[in-house]
PDB file of N, CA and C in Angstrom:
ATOM      1  N   MET A 167      66.650  47.068 100.259  1.00 81.00           N
ATOM      2  CA  MET A 167      66.528  46.329  98.690  1.00 81.00           C
ATOM      3  C   MET A 167      67.680  46.732  97.744  1.00 81.00           C
ATOM      4  N   GLU A 168      68.248  45.820  97.312  1.00 84.00           N
ATOM      5  CA  GLU A 168      69.254  46.087  96.395  1.00 84.00           C
ATOM      6  C   GLU A 168      68.865  45.512  94.878  1.00 84.00           C
ATOM      7  N   ILE A 169      69.220  46.410  94.032  1.00 86.00           N
ATOM      8  CA  ILE A 169      69.059  45.784  92.689  1.00 86.00           C
ATOM      9  C   ILE A 169      70.208  46.354  91.494  1.00 86.00           C
ATOM     10  N   LYS A 170      70.665  45.141  90.516  1.00 85.00           N
ATOM     11  CA  LYS A 170      71.780  45.395  90.230  1.00 85.00           C
ATOM     12  C   LYS A 170      71.544  45.602  88.667  1.00 85.00           C
ATOM     13  N   ILE A 171      71.599  46.829  87.689  1.00 87.00           N
ATOM     14  CA  ILE A 171      71.698  46.913  86.548  1.00 87.00           C
ATOM     15  C   ILE A 171      72.804  47.167  85.583  1.00 87.00           C
ATOM     16  N   LYS A 172      72.977  46.640  84.491  1.00 87.00           N
ATOM     17  CA  LYS A 172      74.100  46.718  83.396  1.00 87.00           C
ATOM     18  C   LYS A 172      73.520  47.705  82.324  1.00 87.00           C
ATOM     19  N   ILE A 173      74.358  48.719  82.418  1.00 88.00           N
ATOM     20  CA  ILE A 173      74.041  49.946  81.499  1.00 88.00           C
ATOM     21  C   ILE A 173      75.098  50.341  80.598  1.00 88.00           C
ATOM     22  N   ASP A 174      74.642  49.814  79.194  1.00 85.00           N
ATOM     23  CA  ASP A 174      75.909  50.228  78.142  1.00 85.00           C
ATOM     24  C   ASP A 174      75.894  51.607  77.602  1.00 85.00           C
ATOM     25  N   LYS A 175      76.766  52.148  78.430  1.00 83.00           N
ATOM     26  CA  LYS A 175      76.605  53.844  78.081  1.00 83.00           C
ATOM     27  C   LYS A 175      77.142  54.469  76.801  1.00 83.00           C
ATOM     28  N   ARG A 176      77.414  53.665  75.711  1.00 89.00           N
ATOM     29  CA  ARG A 176      77.972  53.989  74.399  1.00 89.00           C
ATOM     30  C   ARG A 176      76.251  54.143  73.302  1.00 89.00           C
ATOM     31  N   ASN A 177      75.465  53.585  74.409  1.00 90.00           N
ATOM     32  CA  ASN A 177      73.601  53.530  73.712  1.00 90.00           C
ATOM     33  C   ASN A 177      73.408  55.375  74.338  1.00 90.00           C
ATOM     34  N   LYS A 178      73.164  56.069  73.175  1.00 93.00           N
ATOM     35  CA  LYS A 178      72.680  57.261  73.525  1.00 93.00           C
ATOM     36  C   LYS A 178      71.279  57.592  74.621  1.00 93.00           C
ATOM     37  N   GLN A 179      70.471  56.356  74.559  1.00 94.00           N
ATOM     38  CA  GLN A 179      69.212  56.435  75.380  1.00 94.00           C
ATOM     39  C   GLN A 179      69.528  55.908  76.654  1.00 94.00           C
ATOM     40  N   ALA A 180      70.466  54.843  76.846  1.00 92.00           N
ATOM     41  CA  ALA A 180      71.181  54.451  77.861  1.00 92.00           C
ATOM     42  C   ALA A 180      72.032  55.204  78.825  1.00 92.00           C
ATOM     43  N   LYS A 181      72.666  56.195  77.962  1.00 91.00           N
ATOM     44  CA  LYS A 181      73.396  57.346  78.901  1.00 91.00           C
ATOM     45  C   LYS A 181      72.584  58.000  79.235  1.00 91.00           C
ATOM     46  N   GLY A 182      71.545  58.590  78.695  1.00 93.00           N
ATOM     47  CA  GLY A 182      70.629  59.377  79.172  1.00 93.00           C
ATOM     48  C   GLY A 182      70.235  58.723  80.856  1.00 93.00           C
ATOM     49  N   PHE A 183      69.606  57.464  80.715  1.00 93.00           N
ATOM     50  CA  PHE A 183      68.953  56.969  81.659  1.00 93.00           C
ATOM     51  C   PHE A 183      69.798  57.042  82.676  1.00 93.00           C
ATOM     52  N   TYR A 184      71.398  56.947  82.260  1.00 91.00           N
ATOM     53  CA  TYR A 184      72.278  56.553  83.519  1.00 91.00           C
ATOM     54  C   TYR A 184      72.174  58.207  83.944  1.00 91.00           C
ATOM     55  N   GLU A 185      72.373  59.377  83.588  1.00 92.00           N
ATOM     56  CA  GLU A 185      72.625  60.346  83.758  1.00 92.00           C
ATOM     57  C   GLU A 185      71.280  60.868  84.519  1.00 92.00           C
ATOM     58  N   TYR A 186      70.236  60.251  84.351  1.00 94.00           N
ATOM     59  CA  TYR A 186      68.754  60.750  85.097  1.00 94.00           C
ATOM     60  C   TYR A 186      69.021  59.823  86.440  1.00 94.00           C
ATOM     61  N   LEU A 187      69.630  58.599  86.260  1.00 92.00           N
ATOM     62  CA  LEU A 187      69.655  57.632  87.562  1.00 92.00           C
ATOM     63  C   LEU A 187      70.680  58.735  88.810  1.00 92.00           C
ATOM     64  N   LYS A 188      71.618  59.123  88.071  1.00 91.00           N
ATOM     65  CA  LYS A 188      72.460  60.026  89.000  1.00 91.00           C
ATOM     66  C   LYS A 188      71.882  61.223  89.738  1.00 91.00           C
ATOM     67  N   THR A 189      70.793  61.689  89.161  1.00 94.00           N
ATOM     68  CA  THR A 189      70.021  62.684  89.863  1.00 94.00           C
ATOM     69  C   THR A 189      69.182  62.377  90.976  1.00 94.00           C
ATOM     70  N   LEU A 190      68.895  61.066  91.209  1.00 94.00           N
ATOM     71  CA  LEU A 190      67.702  60.709  92.091  1.00 94.00           C
ATOM     72  C   LEU A 190      68.780  60.434  93.400  1.00 94.00           C
ATOM     73  N   PRO A 191      68.303  60.858  94.425  1.00 94.00           N
ATOM     74  CA  PRO A 191      68.796  60.933  96.071  1.00 94.00           C
ATOM     75  C   PRO A 191      68.799  59.341  96.286  1.00 94.00           C
ATOM     76  N   PHE A 192      68.103  58.877  96.148  1.00 92.00           N
ATOM     77  CA  PHE A 192      67.973  57.325  96.681  1.00 92.00           C
ATOM     78  C   PHE A 192      68.848  56.074  95.541  1.00 92.00           C
ATOM     79  N   ILE A 193      69.577  56.857  95.024  1.00 90.00           N
ATOM     80  CA  ILE A 193      70.117  55.922  94.256  1.00 90.00           C
ATOM     81  C   ILE A 193      71.766  55.945  94.470  1.00 90.00           C
ATOM     82  N   GLU A 194      72.471  54.790  94.618  1.00 88.00           N
ATOM     83  CA  GLU A 194      73.851  54.834  94.817  1.00 88.00           C
ATOM     84  C   GLU A 194      74.499  54.016  93.500  1.00 88.00           C
ATOM     85  N   LEU A 195      75.135  54.640  93.045  1.00 87.00           N
ATOM     86  CA  LEU A 195      75.914  53.956  91.326  1.00 87.00           C
ATOM     87  C   LEU A 195      76.938  53.646  91.869  1.00 87.00           C
ATOM     88  N   GLU A 196      77.535  52.545  91.683  1.00 82.00           N
ATOM     89  CA  GLU A 196      78.861  51.805  91.616  1.00 82.00           C
ATOM     90  C   GLU A 196      79.249  51.372  90.479  1.00 82.00           C
ATOM     91  N   GLU A 197      80.563  52.130  89.865  1.00 78.00           N
ATOM     92  CA  GLU A 197      81.246  51.956  88.943  1.00 78.00           C
ATOM     93  C   GLU A 197      82.463  51.093  88.801  1.00 78.00           C
ATOM     94  N   THR A 198      82.413  50.134  87.990  1.00 75.00           N
ATOM     95  CA  THR A 198      83.790  49.421  88.166  1.00 75.00           C
ATOM     96  C   THR A 198      84.562  49.961  87.095  1.00 75.00           C
ATOM     97  N   ARG A 199      85.724  49.907  87.261  1.00 81.00           N
ATOM     98  CA  ARG A 199      86.906  50.329  85.931  1.00 81.00           C
ATOM     99  C   ARG A 199      87.278  49.381  85.099  1.00 81.00           C
ATOM    100  N   TYR A 200      87.155  48.123  85.605  1.00 83.00           N
ATOM    101  CA  TYR A 200      88.136  47.279  84.735  1.00 83.00           C
ATOM    102  C   TYR A 200      86.943  46.055  85.315  1.00 83.00           C
ATOM    103  N   ASN A 201      87.540  44.751  84.726  1.00 85.00           N
ATOM    104  CA  ASN A 201      86.727  43.158  84.948  1.00 85.00           C
ATOM    105  C   ASN A 201      86.948  42.914  86.207  1.00 85.00           C
ATOM    106  N   LYS A 202      85.965  41.722  86.785  1.00 85.00           N
ATOM    107  CA  LYS A 202      86.272  41.399  88.068  1.00 85.00           C
ATOM    108  C   LYS A 202      87.757  40.653  88.233  1.00 85.00           C
ATOM    109  N   LYS A 203      87.959  40.349  87.649  1.00 89.00           N
ATOM    110  CA  LYS A 203      89.467  39.831  87.997  1.00 89.00           C
ATOM    111  C   LYS A 203      90.604  40.863  88.344  1.00 89.00           C
ATOM    112  N   THR A 204      90.507  41.753  87.553  1.00 89.00           N
ATOM    113  CA  THR A 204      91.446  43.035  87.688  1.00 89.00           C
ATOM    114  C   THR A 204      91.133  43.577  88.801  1.00 89.00           C
ATOM    115  N   GLU A 205      89.675  44.050  88.999  1.00 86.00           N
ATOM    116  CA  GLU A 205      89.395  44.706  90.229  1.00 86.00           C
ATOM    117  C   GLU A 205      89.546  44.025  91.762  1.00 86.00           C
ATOM    118  N   LYS A 206      89.590  42.363  91.784  1.00 87.00           N
ATOM    119  CA  LYS A 206      90.176  41.803  92.620  1.00 87.00           C
ATOM    120  C   LYS A 206      91.646  41.857  92.776  1.00 87.00           C
ATOM    121  N   ALA A 207      92.385  41.893  91.827  1.00 86.00           N
ATOM    122  CA  ALA A 207      93.786  41.722  92.011  1.00 86.00           C
ATOM    123  C   ALA A 207      94.354  43.333  92.603  1.00 86.00           C
ATOM    124  N   ILE A 208      93.678  44.255  91.896  1.00 86.00           N
ATOM    125  CA  ILE A 208      93.754  45.849  92.446  1.00 86.00           C
ATOM    126  C   ILE A 208      93.547  45.929  93.855  1.00 86.00           C
ATOM    127  N   LYS A 209      92.545  45.127  94.509  1.00 87.00           N
ATOM    128  CA  LYS A 209      92.257  45.035  96.141  1.00 87.00           C
ATOM    129  C   LYS A 209      93.082  44.340  96.650  1.00 87.00           C
ATOM    130  N   GLU A 210      93.610  43.461  96.218  1.00 87.00           N
ATOM    131  CA  GLU A 210      94.458  42.406  96.808  1.00 87.00           C
ATOM    132  C   GLU A 210      95.738  43.348  96.878  1.00 87.00           C
ATOM    133  N   ALA A 211      96.324  43.750  95.652  1.00 85.00           N
ATOM    134  CA  ALA A 211      97.824  44.841  95.926  1.00 85.00           C
ATOM    135  C   ALA A 211      97.568  45.960  96.908  1.00 85.00           C
ATOM    136  N   LYS A 212      96.288  46.708  97.250  1.00 87.00           N
ATOM    137  CA  LYS A 212      96.081  47.636  98.252  1.00 87.00           C
ATOM    138  C   LYS A 212      95.909  47.085  99.482  1.00 87.00           C
ATOM    139  N   SER A 213      95.624  45.593  99.719  1.00 88.00           N
ATOM    140  CA  SER A 213      95.403  45.164 100.932  1.00 88.00           C
ATOM    141  C   SER A 213      96.611  44.616 101.203  1.00 88.00           C
ATOM    142  N   GLY A 214      98.219  44.684 100.457  1.00 84.00           N
ATOM    143  CA  GLY A 214      98.611  43.989 101.220  1.00 84.00           C
ATOM    144  C   GLY A 214      98.962  42.640 100.517  1.00 84.00           C
ATOM    145  N   LYS A 215      98.451  42.008 100.049  1.00 83.00           N
ATOM    146  CA  LYS A 215      98.099  40.576  99.751  1.00 83.00           C
ATOM    147  C   LYS A 215      99.240  40.065  98.914  1.00 83.00           C
ATOM    148  N   ALA A 216      99.649  41.048  97.841  1.00 78.00           N
ATOM    149  CA  ALA A 216     100.568  40.887  96.904  1.00 78.00           C
ATOM    150  C   ALA A 216     101.660  41.076  97.242  1.00 78.00           C
ATOM    151  N   SER A 217     102.898  40.424  96.374  1.00 79.00           N
ATOM    152  CA  SER A 217     103.728  40.680  97.022  1.00 79.00           C
ATOM    153  C   SER A 217     104.998  40.984  95.881  1.00 79.00           C
ATOM    154  N   LYS A 218     106.113  41.857  96.145  1.00 81.00           N
ATOM    155  CA  LYS A 218     106.754  42.953  94.831  1.00 81.00           C
ATOM    156  C   LYS A 218     107.681  41.637  94.567  1.00 81.00           C
ATOM    157  N   ILE A 219     108.327  41.684  93.319  1.00 86.00           N
ATOM    158  CA  ILE A 219     109.314  41.026  92.912  1.00 86.00           C
ATOM    159  C   ILE A 219     110.186  41.684  91.694  1.00 86.00           C
ATOM    160  N   SER A 220     111.287  41.500  91.595  1.00 90.00           N
ATOM    161  CA  SER A 220     111.964  42.162  90.400  1.00 90.00           C
ATOM    162  C   SER A 220     111.505  41.680  89.130  1.00 90.00           C
ATOM    163  N   LEU A 221     111.653  42.592  88.039  1.00 91.00           N
ATOM    164  CA  LEU A 221     111.356  42.045  86.921  1.00 91.00           C
ATOM    165  C   LEU A 221     111.943  41.133  86.299  1.00 91.00           C
ATOM    166  N   ALA A 222     113.708  40.829  86.741  1.00 91.00           N
ATOM    167  CA  ALA A 222     113.950  39.803  86.091  1.00 91.00           C
ATOM    168  C   ALA A 222     113.426  38.493  86.668  1.00 91.00           C
ATOM    169  N   ASP A 223     113.165  38.383  88.058  1.00 90.00           N
ATOM    170  CA  ASP A 223     112.586  37.174  88.782  1.00 90.00           C
ATOM    171  C   ASP A 223     110.961  37.042  87.972  1.00 90.00           C
ATOM    172  N   PHE A 224     110.211  37.926  87.907  1.00 88.00           N
ATOM    173  CA  PHE A 224     108.941  37.881  86.974  1.00 88.00           C
ATOM    174  C   PHE A 224     109.186  37.172  85.685  1.00 88.00           C
ATOM    175  N   ARG A 225     110.063  37.547  84.754  1.00 91.00           N
ATOM    176  CA  ARG A 225     110.280  36.854  83.799  1.00 91.00           C
ATOM    177  C   ARG A 225     110.893  35.397  83.840  1.00 91.00           C
ATOM    178  N   LYS A 226     111.511  35.212  84.793  1.00 89.00           N
ATOM    179  CA  LYS A 226     111.930  33.546  85.292  1.00 89.00           C
ATOM    180  C   LYS A 226     110.458  32.955  85.099  1.00 89.00           C
ATOM    181  N   GLN A 227     109.867  33.750  86.051  1.00 88.00           N
ATOM    182  CA  GLN A 227     108.290  33.095  86.323  1.00 88.00           C
ATOM    183  C   GLN A 227     107.531  32.558  84.915  1.00 88.00           C
ATOM    184  N   ILE A 228     107.277  33.455  84.181  1.00 87.00           N
ATOM    185  CA  ILE A 228     106.436  33.427  83.039  1.00 87.00           C
ATOM    186  C   ILE A 228     107.193  32.720  81.585  1.00 87.00           C
ATOM    187  N   LEU A 229     108.563  32.459  81.771  1.00 83.00           N
ATOM    188  CA  LEU A 229     109.082  32.019  80.808  1.00 83.00           C
ATOM    189  C   LEU A 229     109.489  30.398  80.978  1.00 83.00           C
TER     190      LEU A 229
END
């Protein structure tokens, strides 16, 4: 069984709860550093799905 919980670690009680969860042997915590779109882009770049372009070419695309 898998349960997903979002914890706002800026709250003192929530941070304490998070620290407690980390001590439990049957709990696996998965933290994301960025939002979902950014995480997806990072995974694509690491897997080779992204391509390299020069800065000049990039500027032409966005302007």
